[in-house]
Short mmCIF file of N, CA and C in Angstrom, two decimals:
data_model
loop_
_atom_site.label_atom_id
_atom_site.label_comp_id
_atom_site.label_asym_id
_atom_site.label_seq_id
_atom_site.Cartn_x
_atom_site.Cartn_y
_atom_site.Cartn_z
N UNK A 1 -39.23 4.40 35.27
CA UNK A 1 -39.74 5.68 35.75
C UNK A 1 -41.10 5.97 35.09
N UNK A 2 -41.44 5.19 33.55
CA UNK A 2 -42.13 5.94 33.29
C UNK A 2 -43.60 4.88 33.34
N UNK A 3 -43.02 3.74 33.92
CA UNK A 3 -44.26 2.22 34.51
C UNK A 3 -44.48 3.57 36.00
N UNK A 4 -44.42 4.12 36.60
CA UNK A 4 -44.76 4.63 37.50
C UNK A 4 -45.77 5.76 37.44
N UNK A 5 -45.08 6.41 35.99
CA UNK A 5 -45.47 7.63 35.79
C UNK A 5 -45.82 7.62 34.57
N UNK A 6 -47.03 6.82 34.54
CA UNK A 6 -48.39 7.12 33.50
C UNK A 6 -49.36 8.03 33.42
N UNK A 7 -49.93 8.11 32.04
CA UNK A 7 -50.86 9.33 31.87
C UNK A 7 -51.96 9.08 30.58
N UNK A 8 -52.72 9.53 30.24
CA UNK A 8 -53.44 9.21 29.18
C UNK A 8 -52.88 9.61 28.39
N UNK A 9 -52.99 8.72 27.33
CA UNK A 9 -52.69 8.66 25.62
C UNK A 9 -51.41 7.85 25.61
N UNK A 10 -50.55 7.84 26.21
CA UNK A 10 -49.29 7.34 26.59
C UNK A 10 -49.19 5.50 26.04
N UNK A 11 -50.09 5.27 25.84
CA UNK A 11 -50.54 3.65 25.13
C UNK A 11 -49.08 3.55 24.23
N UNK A 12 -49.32 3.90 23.15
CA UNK A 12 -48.62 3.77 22.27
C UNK A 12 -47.09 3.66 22.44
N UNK A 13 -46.65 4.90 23.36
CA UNK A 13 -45.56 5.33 23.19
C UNK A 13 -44.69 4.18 24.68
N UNK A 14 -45.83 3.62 25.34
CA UNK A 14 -45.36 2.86 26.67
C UNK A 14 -45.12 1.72 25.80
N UNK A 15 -46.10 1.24 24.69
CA UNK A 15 -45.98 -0.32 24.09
C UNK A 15 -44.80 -0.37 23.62
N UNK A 16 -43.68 0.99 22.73
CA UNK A 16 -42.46 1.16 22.06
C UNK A 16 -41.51 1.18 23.20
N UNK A 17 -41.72 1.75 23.81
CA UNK A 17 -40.85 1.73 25.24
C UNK A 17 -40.43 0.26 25.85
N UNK A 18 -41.70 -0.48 26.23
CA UNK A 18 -41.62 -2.18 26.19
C UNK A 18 -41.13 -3.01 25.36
N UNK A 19 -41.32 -2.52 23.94
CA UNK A 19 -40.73 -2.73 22.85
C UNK A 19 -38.65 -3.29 23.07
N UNK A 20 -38.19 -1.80 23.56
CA UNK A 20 -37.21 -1.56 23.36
C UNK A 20 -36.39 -2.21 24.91
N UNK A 21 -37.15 -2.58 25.78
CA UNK A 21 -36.88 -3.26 26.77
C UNK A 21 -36.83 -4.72 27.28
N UNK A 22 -35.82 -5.35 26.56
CA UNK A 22 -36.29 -6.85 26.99
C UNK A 22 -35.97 -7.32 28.16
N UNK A 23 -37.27 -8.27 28.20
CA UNK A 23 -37.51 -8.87 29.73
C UNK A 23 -38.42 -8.65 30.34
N UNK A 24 -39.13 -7.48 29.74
CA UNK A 24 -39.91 -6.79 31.02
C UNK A 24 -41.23 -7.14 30.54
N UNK A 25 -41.32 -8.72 29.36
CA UNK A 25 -42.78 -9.29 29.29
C UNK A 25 -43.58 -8.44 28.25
N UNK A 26 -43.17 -7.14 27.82
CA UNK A 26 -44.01 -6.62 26.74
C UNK A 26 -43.57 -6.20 25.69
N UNK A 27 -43.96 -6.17 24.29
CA UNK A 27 -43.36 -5.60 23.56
C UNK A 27 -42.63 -6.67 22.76
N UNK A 28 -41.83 -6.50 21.73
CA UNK A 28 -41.18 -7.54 20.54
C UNK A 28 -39.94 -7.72 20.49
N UNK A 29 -38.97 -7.13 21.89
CA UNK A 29 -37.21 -7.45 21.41
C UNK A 29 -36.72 -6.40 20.45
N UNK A 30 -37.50 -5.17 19.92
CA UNK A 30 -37.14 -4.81 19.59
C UNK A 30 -35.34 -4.66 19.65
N UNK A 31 -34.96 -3.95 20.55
CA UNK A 31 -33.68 -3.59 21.10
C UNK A 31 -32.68 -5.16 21.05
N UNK A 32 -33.12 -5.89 21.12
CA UNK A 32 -32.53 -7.37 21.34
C UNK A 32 -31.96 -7.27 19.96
N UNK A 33 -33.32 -7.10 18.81
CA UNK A 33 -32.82 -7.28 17.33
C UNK A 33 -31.75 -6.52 16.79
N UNK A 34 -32.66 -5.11 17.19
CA UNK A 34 -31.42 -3.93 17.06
C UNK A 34 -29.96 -3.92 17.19
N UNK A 35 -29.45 -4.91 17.90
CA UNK A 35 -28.45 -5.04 18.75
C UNK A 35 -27.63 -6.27 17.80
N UNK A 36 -28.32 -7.01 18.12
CA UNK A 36 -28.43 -8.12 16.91
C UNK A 36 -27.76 -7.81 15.15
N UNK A 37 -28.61 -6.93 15.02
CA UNK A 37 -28.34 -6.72 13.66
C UNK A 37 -26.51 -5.54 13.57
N UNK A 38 -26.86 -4.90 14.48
CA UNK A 38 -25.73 -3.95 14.57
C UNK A 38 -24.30 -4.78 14.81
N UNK A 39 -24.54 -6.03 15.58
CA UNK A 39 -23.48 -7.05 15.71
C UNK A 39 -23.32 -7.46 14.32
N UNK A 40 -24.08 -7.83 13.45
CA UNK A 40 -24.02 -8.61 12.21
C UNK A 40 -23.29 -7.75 11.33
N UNK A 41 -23.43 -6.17 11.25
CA UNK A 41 -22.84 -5.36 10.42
C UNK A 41 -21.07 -4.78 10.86
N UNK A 42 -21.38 -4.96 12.05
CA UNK A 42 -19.59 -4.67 12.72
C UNK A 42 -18.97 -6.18 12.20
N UNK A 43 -19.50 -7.05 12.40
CA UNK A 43 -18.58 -7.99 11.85
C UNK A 43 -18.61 -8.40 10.45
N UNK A 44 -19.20 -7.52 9.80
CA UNK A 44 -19.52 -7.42 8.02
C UNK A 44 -18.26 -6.33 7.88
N UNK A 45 -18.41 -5.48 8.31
CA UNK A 45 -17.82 -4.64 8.21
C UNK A 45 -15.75 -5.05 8.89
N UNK A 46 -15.96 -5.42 9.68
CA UNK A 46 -14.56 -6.14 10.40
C UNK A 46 -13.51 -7.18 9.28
N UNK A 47 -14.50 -7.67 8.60
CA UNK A 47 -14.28 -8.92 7.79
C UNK A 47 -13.77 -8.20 6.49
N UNK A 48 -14.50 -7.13 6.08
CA UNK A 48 -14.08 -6.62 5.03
C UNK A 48 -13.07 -6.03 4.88
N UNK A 49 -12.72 -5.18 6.46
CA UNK A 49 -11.30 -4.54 6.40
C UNK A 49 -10.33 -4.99 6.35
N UNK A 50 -10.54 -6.30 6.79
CA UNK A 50 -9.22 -7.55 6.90
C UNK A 50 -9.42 -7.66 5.54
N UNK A 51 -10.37 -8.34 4.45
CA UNK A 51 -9.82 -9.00 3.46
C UNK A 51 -9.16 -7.67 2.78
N UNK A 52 -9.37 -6.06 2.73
CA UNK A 52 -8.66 -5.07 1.95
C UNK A 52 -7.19 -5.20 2.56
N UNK A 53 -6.74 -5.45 4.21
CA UNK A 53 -5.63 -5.06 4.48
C UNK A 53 -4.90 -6.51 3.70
N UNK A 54 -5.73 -7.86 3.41
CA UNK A 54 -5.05 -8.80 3.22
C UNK A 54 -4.70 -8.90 1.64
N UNK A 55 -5.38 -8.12 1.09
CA UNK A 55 -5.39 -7.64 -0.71
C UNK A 55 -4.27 -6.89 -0.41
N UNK A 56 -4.09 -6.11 0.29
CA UNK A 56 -2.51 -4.87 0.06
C UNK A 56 -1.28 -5.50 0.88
N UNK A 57 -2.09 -6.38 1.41
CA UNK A 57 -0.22 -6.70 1.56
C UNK A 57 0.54 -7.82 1.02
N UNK A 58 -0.54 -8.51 -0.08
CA UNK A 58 -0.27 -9.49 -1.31
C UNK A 58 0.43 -8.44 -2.60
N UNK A 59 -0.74 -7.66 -2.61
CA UNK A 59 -0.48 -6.84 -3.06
C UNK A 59 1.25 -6.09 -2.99
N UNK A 60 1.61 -5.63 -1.94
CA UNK A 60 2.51 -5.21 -1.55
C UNK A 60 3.65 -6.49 -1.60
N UNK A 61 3.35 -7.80 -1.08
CA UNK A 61 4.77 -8.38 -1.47
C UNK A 61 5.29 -8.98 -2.73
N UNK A 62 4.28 -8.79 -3.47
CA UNK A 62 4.35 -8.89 -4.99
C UNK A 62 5.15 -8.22 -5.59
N UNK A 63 4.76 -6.72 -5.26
CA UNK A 63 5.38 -5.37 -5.76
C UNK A 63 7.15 -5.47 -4.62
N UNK A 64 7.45 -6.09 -3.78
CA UNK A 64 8.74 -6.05 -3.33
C UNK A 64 9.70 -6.92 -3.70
N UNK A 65 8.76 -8.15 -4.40
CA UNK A 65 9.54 -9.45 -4.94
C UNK A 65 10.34 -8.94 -6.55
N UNK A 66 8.82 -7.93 -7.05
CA UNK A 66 9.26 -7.37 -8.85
C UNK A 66 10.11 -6.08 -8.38
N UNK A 67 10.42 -5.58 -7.90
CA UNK A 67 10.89 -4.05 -7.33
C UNK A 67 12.48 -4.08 -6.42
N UNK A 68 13.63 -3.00 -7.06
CA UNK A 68 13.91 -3.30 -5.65
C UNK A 68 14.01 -1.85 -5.11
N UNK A 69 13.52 -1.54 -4.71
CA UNK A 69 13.19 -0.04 -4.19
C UNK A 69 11.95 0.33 -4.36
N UNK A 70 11.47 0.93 -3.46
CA UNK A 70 10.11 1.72 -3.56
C UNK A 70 10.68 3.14 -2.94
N UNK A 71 10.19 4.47 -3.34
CA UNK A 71 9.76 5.42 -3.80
C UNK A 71 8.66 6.02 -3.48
N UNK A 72 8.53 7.07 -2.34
CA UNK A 72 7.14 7.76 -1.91
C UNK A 72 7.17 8.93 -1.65
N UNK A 73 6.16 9.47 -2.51
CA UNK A 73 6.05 11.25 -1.74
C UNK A 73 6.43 11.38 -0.53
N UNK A 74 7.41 12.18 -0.17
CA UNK A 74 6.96 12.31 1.05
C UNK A 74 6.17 13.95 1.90
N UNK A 75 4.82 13.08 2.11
CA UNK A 75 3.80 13.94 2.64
C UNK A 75 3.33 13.52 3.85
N UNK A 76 2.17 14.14 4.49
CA UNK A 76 1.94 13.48 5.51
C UNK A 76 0.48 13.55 5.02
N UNK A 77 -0.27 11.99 5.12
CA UNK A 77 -1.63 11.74 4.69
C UNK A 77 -2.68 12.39 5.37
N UNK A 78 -2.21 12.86 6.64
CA UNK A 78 -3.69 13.70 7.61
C UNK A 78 -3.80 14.65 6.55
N UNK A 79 -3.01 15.39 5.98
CA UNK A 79 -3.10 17.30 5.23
C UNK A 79 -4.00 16.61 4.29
N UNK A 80 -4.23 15.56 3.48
CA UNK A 80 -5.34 15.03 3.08
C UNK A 80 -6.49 15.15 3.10
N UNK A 81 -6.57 14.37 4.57
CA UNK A 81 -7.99 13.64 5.19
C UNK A 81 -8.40 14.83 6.30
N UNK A 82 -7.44 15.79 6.31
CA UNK A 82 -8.42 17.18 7.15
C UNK A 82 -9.66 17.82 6.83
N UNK A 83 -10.84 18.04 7.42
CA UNK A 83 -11.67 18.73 7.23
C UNK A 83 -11.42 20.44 7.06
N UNK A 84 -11.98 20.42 5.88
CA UNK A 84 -12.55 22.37 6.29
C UNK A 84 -12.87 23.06 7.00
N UNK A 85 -12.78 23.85 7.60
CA UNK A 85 -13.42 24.66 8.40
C UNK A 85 -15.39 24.43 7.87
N UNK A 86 -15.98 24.38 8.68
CA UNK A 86 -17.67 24.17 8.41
C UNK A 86 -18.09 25.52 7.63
N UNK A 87 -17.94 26.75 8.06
CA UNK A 87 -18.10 27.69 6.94
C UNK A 87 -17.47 27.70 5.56
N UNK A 88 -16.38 27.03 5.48
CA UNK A 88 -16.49 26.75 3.70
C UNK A 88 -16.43 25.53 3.19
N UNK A 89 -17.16 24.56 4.18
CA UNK A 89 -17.11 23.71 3.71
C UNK A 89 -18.15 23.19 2.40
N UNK A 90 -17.50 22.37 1.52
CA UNK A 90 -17.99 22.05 0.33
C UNK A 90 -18.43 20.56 0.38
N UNK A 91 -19.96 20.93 -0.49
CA UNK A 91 -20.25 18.89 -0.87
C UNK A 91 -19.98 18.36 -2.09
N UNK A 92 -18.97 19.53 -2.47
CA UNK A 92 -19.00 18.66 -3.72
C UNK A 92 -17.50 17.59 -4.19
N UNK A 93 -17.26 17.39 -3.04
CA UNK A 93 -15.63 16.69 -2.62
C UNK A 93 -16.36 15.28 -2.03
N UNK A 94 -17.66 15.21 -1.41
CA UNK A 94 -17.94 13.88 -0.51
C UNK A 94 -17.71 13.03 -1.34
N UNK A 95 -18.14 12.90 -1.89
CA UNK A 95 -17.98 11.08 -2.85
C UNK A 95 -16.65 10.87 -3.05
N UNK A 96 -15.82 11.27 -3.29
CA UNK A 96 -14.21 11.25 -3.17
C UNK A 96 -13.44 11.09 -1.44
N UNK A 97 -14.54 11.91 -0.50
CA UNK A 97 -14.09 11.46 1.04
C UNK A 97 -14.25 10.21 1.19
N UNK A 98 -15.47 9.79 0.62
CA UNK A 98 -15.78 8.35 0.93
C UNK A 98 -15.09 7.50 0.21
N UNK A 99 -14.40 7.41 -0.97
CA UNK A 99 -13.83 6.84 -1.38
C UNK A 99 -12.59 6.76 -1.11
N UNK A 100 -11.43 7.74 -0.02
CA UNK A 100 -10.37 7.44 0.61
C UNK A 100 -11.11 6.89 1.56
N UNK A 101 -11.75 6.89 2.49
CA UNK A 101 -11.74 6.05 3.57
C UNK A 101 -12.01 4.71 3.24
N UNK A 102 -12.81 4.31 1.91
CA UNK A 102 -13.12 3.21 1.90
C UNK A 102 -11.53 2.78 1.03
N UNK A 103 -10.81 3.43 0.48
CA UNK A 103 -9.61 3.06 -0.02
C UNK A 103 -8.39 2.68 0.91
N UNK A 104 -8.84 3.25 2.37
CA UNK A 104 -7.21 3.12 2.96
C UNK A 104 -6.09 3.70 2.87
N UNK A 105 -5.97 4.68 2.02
CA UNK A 105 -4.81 4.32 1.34
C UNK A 105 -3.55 4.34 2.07
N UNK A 106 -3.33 4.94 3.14
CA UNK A 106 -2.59 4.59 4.77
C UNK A 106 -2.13 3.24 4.94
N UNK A 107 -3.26 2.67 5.03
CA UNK A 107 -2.79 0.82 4.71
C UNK A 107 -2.13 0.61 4.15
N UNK A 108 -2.32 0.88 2.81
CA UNK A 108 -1.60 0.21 1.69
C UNK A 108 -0.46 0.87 1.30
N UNK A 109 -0.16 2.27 1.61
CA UNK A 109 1.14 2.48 2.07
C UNK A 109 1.79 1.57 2.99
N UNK A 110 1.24 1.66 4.25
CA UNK A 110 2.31 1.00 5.01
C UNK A 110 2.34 -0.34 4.83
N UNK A 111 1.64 -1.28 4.19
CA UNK A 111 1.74 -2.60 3.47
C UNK A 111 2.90 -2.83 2.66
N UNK A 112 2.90 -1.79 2.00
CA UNK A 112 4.22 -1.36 1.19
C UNK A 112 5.47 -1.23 1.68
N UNK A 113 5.50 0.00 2.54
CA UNK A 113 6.70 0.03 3.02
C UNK A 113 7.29 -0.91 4.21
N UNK A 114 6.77 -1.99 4.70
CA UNK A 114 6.66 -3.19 5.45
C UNK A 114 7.08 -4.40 4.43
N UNK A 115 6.46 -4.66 3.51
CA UNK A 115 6.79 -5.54 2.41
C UNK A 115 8.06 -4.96 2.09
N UNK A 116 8.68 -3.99 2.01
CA UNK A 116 9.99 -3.66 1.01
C UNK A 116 11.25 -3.71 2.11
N UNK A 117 10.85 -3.18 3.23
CA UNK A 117 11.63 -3.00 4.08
C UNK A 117 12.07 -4.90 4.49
N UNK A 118 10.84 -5.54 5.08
CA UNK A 118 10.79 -6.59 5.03
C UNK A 118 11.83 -7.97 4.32
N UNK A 119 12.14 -7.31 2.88
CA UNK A 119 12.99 -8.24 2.20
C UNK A 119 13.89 -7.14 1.93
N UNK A 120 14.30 -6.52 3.03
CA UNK A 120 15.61 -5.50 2.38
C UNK A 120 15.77 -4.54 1.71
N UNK A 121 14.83 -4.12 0.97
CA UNK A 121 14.65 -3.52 -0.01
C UNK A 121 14.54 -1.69 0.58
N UNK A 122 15.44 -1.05 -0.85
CA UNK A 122 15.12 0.65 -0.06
C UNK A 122 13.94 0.83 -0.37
N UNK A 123 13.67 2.00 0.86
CA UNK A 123 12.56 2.51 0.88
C UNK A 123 13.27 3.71 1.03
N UNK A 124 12.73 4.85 -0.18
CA UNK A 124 12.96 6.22 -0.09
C UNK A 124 11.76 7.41 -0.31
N UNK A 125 11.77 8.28 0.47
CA UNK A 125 10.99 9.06 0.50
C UNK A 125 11.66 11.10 -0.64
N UNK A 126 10.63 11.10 -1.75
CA UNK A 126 10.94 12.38 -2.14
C UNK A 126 9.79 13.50 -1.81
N UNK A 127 10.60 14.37 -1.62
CA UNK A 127 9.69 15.63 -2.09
C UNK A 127 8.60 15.95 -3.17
N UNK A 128 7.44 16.13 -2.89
CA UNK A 128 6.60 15.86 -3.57
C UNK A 128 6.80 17.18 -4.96
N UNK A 129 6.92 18.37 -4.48
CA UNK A 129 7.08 19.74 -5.34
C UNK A 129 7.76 19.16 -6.41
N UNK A 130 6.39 19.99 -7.72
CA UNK A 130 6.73 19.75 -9.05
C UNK A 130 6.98 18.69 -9.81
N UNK A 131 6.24 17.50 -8.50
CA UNK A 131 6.51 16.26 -9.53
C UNK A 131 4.82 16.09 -10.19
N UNK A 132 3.92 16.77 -10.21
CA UNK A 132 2.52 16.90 -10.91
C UNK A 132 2.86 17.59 -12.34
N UNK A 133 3.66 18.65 -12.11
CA UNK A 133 3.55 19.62 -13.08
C UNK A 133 5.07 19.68 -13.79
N UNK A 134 5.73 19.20 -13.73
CA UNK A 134 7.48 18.66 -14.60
C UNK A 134 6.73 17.80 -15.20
N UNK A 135 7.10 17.80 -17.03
CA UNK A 135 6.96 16.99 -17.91
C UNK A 135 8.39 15.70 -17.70
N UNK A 136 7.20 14.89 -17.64
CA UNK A 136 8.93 13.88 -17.64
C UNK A 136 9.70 13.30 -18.89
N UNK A 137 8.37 13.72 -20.64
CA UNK A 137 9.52 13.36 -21.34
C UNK A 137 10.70 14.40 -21.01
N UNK A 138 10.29 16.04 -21.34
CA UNK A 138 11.38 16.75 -21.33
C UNK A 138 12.07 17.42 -20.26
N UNK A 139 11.28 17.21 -18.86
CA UNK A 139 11.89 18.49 -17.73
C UNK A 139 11.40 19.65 -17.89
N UNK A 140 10.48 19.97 -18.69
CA UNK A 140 10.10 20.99 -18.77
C UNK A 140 9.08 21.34 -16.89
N UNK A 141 8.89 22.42 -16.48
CA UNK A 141 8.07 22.67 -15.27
C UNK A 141 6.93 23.42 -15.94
N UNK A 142 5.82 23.05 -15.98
CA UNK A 142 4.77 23.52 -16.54
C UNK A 142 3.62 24.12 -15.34
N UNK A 143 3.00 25.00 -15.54
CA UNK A 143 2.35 25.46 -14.44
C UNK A 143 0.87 25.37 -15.17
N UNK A 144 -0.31 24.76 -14.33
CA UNK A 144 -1.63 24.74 -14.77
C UNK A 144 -1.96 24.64 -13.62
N UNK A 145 -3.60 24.06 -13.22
CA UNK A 145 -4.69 24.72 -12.33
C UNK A 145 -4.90 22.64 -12.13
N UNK A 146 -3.87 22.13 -11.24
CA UNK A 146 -3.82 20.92 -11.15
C UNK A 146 -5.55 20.15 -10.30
N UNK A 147 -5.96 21.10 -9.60
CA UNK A 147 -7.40 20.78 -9.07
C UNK A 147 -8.77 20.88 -10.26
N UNK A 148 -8.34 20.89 -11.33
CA UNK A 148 -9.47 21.23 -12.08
C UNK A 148 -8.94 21.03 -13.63
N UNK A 149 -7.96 19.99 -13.45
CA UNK A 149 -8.13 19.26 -15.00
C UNK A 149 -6.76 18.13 -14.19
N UNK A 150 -7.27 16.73 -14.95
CA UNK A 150 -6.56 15.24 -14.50
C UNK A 150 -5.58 15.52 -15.30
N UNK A 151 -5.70 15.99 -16.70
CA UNK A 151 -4.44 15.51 -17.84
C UNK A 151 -3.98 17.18 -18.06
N UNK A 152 -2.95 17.38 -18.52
CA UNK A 152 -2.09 18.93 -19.41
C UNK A 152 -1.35 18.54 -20.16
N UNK A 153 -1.28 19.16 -21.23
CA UNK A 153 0.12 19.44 -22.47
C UNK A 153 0.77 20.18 -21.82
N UNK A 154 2.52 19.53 -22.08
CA UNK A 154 3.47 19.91 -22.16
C UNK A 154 3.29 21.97 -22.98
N UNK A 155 4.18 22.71 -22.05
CA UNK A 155 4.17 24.07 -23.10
C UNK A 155 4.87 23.57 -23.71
N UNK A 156 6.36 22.87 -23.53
CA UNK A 156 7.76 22.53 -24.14
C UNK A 156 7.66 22.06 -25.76
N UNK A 157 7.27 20.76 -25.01
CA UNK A 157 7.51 19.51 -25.97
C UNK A 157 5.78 18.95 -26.46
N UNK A 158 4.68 19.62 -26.00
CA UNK A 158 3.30 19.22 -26.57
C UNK A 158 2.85 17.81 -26.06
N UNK A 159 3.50 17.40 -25.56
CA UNK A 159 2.91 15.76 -24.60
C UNK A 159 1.85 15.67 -23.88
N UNK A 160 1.04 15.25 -23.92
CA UNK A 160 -0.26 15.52 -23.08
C UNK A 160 -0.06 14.35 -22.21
N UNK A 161 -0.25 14.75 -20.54
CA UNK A 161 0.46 14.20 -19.42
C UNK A 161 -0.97 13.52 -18.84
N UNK A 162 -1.45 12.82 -18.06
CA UNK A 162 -2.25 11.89 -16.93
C UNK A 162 -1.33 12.86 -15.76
N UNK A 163 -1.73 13.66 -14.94
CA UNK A 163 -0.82 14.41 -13.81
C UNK A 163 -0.17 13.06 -12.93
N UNK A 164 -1.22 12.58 -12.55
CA UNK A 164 -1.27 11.04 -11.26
C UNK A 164 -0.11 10.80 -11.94
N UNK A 165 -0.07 9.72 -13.26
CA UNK A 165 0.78 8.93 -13.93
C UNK A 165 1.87 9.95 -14.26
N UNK A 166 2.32 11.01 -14.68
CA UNK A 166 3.30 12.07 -14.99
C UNK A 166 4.22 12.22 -13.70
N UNK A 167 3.60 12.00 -12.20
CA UNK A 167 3.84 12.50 -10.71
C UNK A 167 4.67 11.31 -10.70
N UNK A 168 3.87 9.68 -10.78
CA UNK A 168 4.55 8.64 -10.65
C UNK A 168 6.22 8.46 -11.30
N UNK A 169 5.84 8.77 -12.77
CA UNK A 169 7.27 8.54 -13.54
C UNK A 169 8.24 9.81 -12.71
N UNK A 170 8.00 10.73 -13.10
CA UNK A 170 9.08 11.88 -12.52
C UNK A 170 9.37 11.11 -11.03
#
């Protein structure tokens, strides 16, 4: 349309145009390369997701061969990976978004519970409530501000807990 509908000054912006059009004799393939390269990164990218799903489910039959039961919150991972509403949404969470997606961790759940199920093994799901904040030397239920500190002392017994690792044992 626009080989028809020329005008002065238009040089430049017709040579990028030709550019981005191959075949039509002018210009560098741009779009050819473009295309090109975007192929090279989907299958960079393709390759990589396989070798993570193929790490978790080594991963995973390892952990079903030493194990006989596995054990999982049971939550549902979207309440996770939901966005905020755009009016409160915060940037100071991104680097942690990007790091579940680049983690999977969906995968490697279900790597898991595939591996266990797989050789027989139970697979049970608990309730997640109060397994952050129950001390597991003593049972004590301790209440703190779990979004804004990793580790807490026990009120009970004075144990200073890893929440993650405290969640796991309980």
């Amino acid at each position: 349309r626009w080989s028809a509908n020329r005008f002065d000054g238009d040089e430049d912006g017709f040579v990028l145009l030709g550019a981005l059009v191959p075949g039509n004799g002018e210009g560098n393939g741009w779009l050819h390369r473009d295309r090109h390269l975007w192929q090279i990164e989907t299958g960079v990218r393709l390759r990589a997701e396989r070798r993570r799903l193929d790490i978790y489910r080594a991963f995973a039959a390892d952990m079903a061969e030493r194990f006989g039961a596995l054990v999982l919150e049971k939550f549902d991972l979207r309440d996770v990976a939901e966005l905020p509403p755009v009016e409160s949404a915060s940037t100071d969470n991104a680097r942690a978004r990007a790091q579940r997606v680049k983690a999977a961790v969906s995968d490697l759940r279900t790597a898991l519970v595939e591996a266990f199920q797989h050789r027989g093994k139970t697979v049970s799901y608990v309730h997640p409530a109060g397994t952050t904040g129950t001390c597991s030397a003593c049972g004590h239920a301790n209440h703190f501000d779990a979004a804004a500190n990793v580790c807490f002392t026990c009120a009970s017994c004075g144990v200073i807990h890893d929440q993650d690792e405290n969640a796991a044992v309980n």
